[in-house]
Coordinates of N, CA, C and O in Angstrom, one line a residue:
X1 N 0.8 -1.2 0.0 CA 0.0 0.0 0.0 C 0.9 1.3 0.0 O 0.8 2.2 -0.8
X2 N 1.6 1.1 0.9 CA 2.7 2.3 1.0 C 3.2 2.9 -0.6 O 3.3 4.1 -1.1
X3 N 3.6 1.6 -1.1 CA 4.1 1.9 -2.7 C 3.5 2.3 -3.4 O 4.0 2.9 -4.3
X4 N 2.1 2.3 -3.5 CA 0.6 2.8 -4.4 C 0.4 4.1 -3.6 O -0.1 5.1 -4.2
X5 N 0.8 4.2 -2.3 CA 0.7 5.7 -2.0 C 2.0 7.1 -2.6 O 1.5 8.1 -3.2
X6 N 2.8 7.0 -2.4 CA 4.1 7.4 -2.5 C 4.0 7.3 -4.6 O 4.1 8.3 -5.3
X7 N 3.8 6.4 -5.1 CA 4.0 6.5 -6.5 C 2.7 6.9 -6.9 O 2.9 7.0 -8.1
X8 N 1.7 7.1 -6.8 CA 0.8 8.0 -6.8 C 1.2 9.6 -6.7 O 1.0 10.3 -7.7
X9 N 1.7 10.1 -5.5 CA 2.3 11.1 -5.4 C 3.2 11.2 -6.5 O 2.8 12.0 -7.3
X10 N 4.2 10.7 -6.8 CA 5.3 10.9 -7.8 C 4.6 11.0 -9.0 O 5.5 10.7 -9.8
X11 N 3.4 11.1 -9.7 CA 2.5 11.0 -11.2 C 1.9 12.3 -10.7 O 1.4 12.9 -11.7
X12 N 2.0 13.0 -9.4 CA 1.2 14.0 -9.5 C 2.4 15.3 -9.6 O 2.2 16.5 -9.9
X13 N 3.7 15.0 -9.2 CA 4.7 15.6 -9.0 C 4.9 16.5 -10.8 O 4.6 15.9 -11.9
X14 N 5.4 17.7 -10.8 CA 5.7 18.1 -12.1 C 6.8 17.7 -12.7 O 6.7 17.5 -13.9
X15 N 8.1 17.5 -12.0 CA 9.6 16.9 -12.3 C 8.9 15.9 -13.7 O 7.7 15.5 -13.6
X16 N 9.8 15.6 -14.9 CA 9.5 15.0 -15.9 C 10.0 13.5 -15.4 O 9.3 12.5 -15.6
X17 N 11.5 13.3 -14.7 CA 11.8 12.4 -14.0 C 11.1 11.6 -12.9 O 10.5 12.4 -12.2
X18 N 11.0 10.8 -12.6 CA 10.1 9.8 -11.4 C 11.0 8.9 -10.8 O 10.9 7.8 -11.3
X19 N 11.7 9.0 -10.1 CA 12.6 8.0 -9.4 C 11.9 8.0 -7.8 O 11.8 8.8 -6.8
X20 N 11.4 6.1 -8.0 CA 11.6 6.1 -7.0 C 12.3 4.8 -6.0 O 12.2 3.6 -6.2
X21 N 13.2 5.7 -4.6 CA 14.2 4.9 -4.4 C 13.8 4.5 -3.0 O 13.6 5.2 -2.0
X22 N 13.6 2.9 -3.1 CA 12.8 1.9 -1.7 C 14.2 1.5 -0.7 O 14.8 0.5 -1.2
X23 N 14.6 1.8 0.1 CA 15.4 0.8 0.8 C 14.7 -0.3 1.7 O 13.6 0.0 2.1
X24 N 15.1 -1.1 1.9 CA 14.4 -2.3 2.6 C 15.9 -3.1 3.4 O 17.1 -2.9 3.2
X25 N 15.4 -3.9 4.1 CA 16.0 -5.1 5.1 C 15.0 -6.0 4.9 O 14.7 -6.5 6.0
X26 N 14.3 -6.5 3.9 CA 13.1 -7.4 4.3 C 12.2 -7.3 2.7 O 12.1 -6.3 2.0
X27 N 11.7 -8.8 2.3 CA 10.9 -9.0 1.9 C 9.5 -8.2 2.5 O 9.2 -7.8 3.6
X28 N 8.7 -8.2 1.4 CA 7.2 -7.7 2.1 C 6.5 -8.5 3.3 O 6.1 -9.6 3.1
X29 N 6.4 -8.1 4.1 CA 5.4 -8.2 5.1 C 4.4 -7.1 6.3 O 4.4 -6.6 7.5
X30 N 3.9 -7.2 5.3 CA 2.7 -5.5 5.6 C 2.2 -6.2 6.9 O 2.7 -6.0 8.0
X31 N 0.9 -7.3 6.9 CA 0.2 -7.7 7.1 C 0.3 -9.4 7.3 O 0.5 -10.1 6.3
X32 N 0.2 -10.1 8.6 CA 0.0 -11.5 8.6 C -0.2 -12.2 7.2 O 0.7 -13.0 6.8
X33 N -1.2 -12.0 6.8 CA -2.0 -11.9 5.5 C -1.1 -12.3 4.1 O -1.2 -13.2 3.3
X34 N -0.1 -11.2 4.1 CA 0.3 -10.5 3.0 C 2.2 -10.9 3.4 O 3.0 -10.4 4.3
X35 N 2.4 -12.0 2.3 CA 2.9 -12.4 2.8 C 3.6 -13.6 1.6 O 3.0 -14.0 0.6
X36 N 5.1 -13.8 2.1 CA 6.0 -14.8 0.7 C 5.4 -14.5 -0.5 O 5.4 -13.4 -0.9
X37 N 4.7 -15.5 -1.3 CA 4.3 -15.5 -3.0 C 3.3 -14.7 -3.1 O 3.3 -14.3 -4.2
X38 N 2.3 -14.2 -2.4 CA 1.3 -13.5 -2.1 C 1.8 -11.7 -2.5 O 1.3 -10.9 -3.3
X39 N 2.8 -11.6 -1.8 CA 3.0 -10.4 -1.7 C 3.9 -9.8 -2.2 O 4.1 -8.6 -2.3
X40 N 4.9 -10.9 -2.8 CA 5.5 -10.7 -4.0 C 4.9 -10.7 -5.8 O 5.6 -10.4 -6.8
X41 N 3.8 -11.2 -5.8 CA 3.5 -11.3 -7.0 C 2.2 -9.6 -6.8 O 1.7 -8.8 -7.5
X42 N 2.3 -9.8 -5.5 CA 1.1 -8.1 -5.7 C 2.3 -7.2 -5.7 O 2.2 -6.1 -6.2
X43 N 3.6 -7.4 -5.1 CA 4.1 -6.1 -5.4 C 5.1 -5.8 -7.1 O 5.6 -4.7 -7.5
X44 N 5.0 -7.0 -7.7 CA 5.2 -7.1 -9.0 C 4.6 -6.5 -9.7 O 5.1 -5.6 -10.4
X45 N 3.1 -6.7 -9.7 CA 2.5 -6.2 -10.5 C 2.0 -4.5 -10.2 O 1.4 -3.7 -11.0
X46 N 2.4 -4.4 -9.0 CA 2.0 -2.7 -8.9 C 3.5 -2.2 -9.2 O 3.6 -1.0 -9.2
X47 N 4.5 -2.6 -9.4 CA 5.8 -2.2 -9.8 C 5.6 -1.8 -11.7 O 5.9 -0.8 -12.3
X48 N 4.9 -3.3 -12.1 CA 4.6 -2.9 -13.6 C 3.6 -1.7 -13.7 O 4.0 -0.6 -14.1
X49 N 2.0 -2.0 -13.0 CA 1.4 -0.6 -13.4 C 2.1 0.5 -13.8 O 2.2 1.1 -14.8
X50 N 3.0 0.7 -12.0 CA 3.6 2.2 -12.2 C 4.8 2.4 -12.9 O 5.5 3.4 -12.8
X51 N 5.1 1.2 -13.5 CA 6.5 1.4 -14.6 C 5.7 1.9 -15.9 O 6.3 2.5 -16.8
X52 N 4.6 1.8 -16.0 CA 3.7 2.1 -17.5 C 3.2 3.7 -17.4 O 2.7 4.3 -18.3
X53 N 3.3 4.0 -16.3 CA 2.8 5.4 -16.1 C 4.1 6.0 -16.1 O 4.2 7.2 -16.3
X54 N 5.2 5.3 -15.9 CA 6.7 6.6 -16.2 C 7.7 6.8 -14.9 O 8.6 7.6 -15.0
X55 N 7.4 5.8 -13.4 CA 7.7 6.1 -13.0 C 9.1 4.4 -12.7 O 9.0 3.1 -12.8
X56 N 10.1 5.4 -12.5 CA 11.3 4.2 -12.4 C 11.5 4.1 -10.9 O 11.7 5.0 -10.0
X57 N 11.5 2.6 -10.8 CA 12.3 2.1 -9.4 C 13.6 1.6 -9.0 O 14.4 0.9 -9.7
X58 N 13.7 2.1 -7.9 CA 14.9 1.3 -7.6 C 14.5 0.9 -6.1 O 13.7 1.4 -5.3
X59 N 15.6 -0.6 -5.9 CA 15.6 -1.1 -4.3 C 16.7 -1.0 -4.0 O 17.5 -1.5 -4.7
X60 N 17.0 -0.4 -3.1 CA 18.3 -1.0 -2.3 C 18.2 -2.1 -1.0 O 17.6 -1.6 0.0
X61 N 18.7 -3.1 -0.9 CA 18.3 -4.2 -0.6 C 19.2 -4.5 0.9 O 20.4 -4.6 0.7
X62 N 19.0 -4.6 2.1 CA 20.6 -4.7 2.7 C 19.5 -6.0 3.6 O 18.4 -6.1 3.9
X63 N 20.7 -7.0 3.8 CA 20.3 -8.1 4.5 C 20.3 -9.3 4.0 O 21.0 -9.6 3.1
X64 N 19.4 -10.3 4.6 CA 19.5 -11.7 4.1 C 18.2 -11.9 2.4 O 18.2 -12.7 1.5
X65 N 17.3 -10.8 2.7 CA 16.2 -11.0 2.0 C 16.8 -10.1 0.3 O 16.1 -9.9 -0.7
X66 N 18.2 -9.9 0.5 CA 18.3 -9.5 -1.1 C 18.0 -10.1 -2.1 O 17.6 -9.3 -3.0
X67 N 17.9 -11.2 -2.4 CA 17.4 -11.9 -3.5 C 16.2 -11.8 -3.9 O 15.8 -11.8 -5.1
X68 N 15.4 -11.6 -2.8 CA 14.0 -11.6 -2.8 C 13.5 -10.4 -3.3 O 12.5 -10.2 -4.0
X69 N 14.4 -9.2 -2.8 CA 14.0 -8.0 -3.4 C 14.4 -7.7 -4.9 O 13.7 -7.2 -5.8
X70 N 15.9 -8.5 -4.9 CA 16.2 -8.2 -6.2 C 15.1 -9.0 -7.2 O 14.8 -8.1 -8.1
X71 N 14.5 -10.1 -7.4 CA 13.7 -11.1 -7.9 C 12.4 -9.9 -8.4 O 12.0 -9.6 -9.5
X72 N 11.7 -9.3 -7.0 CA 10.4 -8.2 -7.2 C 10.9 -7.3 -8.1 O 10.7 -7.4 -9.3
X73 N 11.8 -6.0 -7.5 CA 12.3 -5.3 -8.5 C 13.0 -5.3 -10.1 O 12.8 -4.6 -11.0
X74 N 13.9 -6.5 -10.0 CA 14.5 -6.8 -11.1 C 15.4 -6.6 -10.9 O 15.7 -5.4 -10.6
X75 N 16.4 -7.4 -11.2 CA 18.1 -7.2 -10.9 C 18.8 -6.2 -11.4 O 19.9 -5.8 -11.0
X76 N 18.0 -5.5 -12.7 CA 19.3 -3.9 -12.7 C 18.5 -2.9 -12.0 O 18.9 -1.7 -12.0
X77 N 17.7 -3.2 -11.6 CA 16.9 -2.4 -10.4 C 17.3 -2.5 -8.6 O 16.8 -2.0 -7.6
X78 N 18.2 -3.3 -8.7 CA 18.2 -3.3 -7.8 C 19.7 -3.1 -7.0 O 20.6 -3.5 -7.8
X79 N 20.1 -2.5 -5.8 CA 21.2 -2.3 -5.2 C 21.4 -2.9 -4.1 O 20.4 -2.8 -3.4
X80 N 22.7 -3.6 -3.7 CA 22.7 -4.2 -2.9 C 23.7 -3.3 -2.0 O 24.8 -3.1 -2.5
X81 N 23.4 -2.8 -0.6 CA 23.9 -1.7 0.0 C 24.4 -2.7 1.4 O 24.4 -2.2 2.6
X82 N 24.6 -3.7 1.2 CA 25.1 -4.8 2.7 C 26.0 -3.6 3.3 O 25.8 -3.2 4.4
X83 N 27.1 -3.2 2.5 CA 27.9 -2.1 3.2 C 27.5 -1.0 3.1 O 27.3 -0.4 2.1
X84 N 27.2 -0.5 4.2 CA 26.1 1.2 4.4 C 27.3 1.9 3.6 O 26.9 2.5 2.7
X85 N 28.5 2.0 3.7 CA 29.8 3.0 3.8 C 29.7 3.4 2.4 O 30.0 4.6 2.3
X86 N 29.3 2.4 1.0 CA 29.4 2.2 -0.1 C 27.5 3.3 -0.5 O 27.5 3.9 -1.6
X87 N 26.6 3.5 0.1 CA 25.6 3.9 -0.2 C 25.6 5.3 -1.2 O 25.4 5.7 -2.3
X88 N 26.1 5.8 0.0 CA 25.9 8.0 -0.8 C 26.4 8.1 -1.7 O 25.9 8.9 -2.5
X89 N 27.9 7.0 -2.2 CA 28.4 7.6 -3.7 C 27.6 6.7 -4.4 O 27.2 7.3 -5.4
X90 N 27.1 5.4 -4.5 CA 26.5 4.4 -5.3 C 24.8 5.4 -5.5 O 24.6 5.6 -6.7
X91 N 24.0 5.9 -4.7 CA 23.0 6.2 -5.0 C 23.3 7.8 -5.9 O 22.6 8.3 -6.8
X92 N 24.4 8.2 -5.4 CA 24.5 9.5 -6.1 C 24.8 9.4 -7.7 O 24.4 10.2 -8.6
X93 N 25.7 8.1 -7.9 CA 25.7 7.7 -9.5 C 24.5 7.1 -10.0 O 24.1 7.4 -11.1
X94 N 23.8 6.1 -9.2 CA 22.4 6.2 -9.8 C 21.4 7.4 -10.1 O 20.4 7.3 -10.8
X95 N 21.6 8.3 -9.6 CA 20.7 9.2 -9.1 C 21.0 10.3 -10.7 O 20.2 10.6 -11.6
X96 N 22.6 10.6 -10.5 CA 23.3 11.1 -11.8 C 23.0 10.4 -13.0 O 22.9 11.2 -13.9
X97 N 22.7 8.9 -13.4 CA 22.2 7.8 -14.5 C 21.3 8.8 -15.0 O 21.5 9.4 -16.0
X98 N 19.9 9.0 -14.2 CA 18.8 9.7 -14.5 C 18.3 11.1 -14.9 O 17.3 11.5 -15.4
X99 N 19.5 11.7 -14.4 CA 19.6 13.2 -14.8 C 19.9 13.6 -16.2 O 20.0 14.7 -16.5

């Protein structure tokens, strides 16, 4: 839900650019409910929606659940930040990609 809020905002934003940048420690788990295959195939598909409206993602992934994020996002979507130290210049060259 969080991600259908937040990228919603970014479609109302004027910037021609749309980046938006998720850090996580964790696969999805909103809700008991919502949860492993469940919550990876709903966050797939709200990743596609708002890839068709213009807006680009990125994850940075830190922990044991990287694969899992990399797998949702898509692996050139995705950053693996296990070392915090390596973040600020790694996001700043992504950030620079888009400019």
């Amino acid at each position: 839900m969080a991600l259908r809020i937040i990228a919603d905002r970014l479609l109302q934003a004027a910037q021609q650019t749309k980046l938006f940048i998720s850090i996580s420690d964790g696969q999805p788990k909103a809700m008991p409910d919502y949860t492993g295959d469940l919550a990876v195939a709903d966050m797939k598909q709200t990743l596609q929606e708002y890839r068709r409206k213009g807006i680009l993602f990125l994850a940075a992934a830190i922990g044991q659940d990287k694969e899992v994020i990399s797998d949702i996002y898509g692996k050139e979507n995705t950053l693996d930040i296990t070392d915090l130290k390596l973040l600020p210049a790694r996001l700043v060259q992504i950030i620079a990609r888009y400019m």
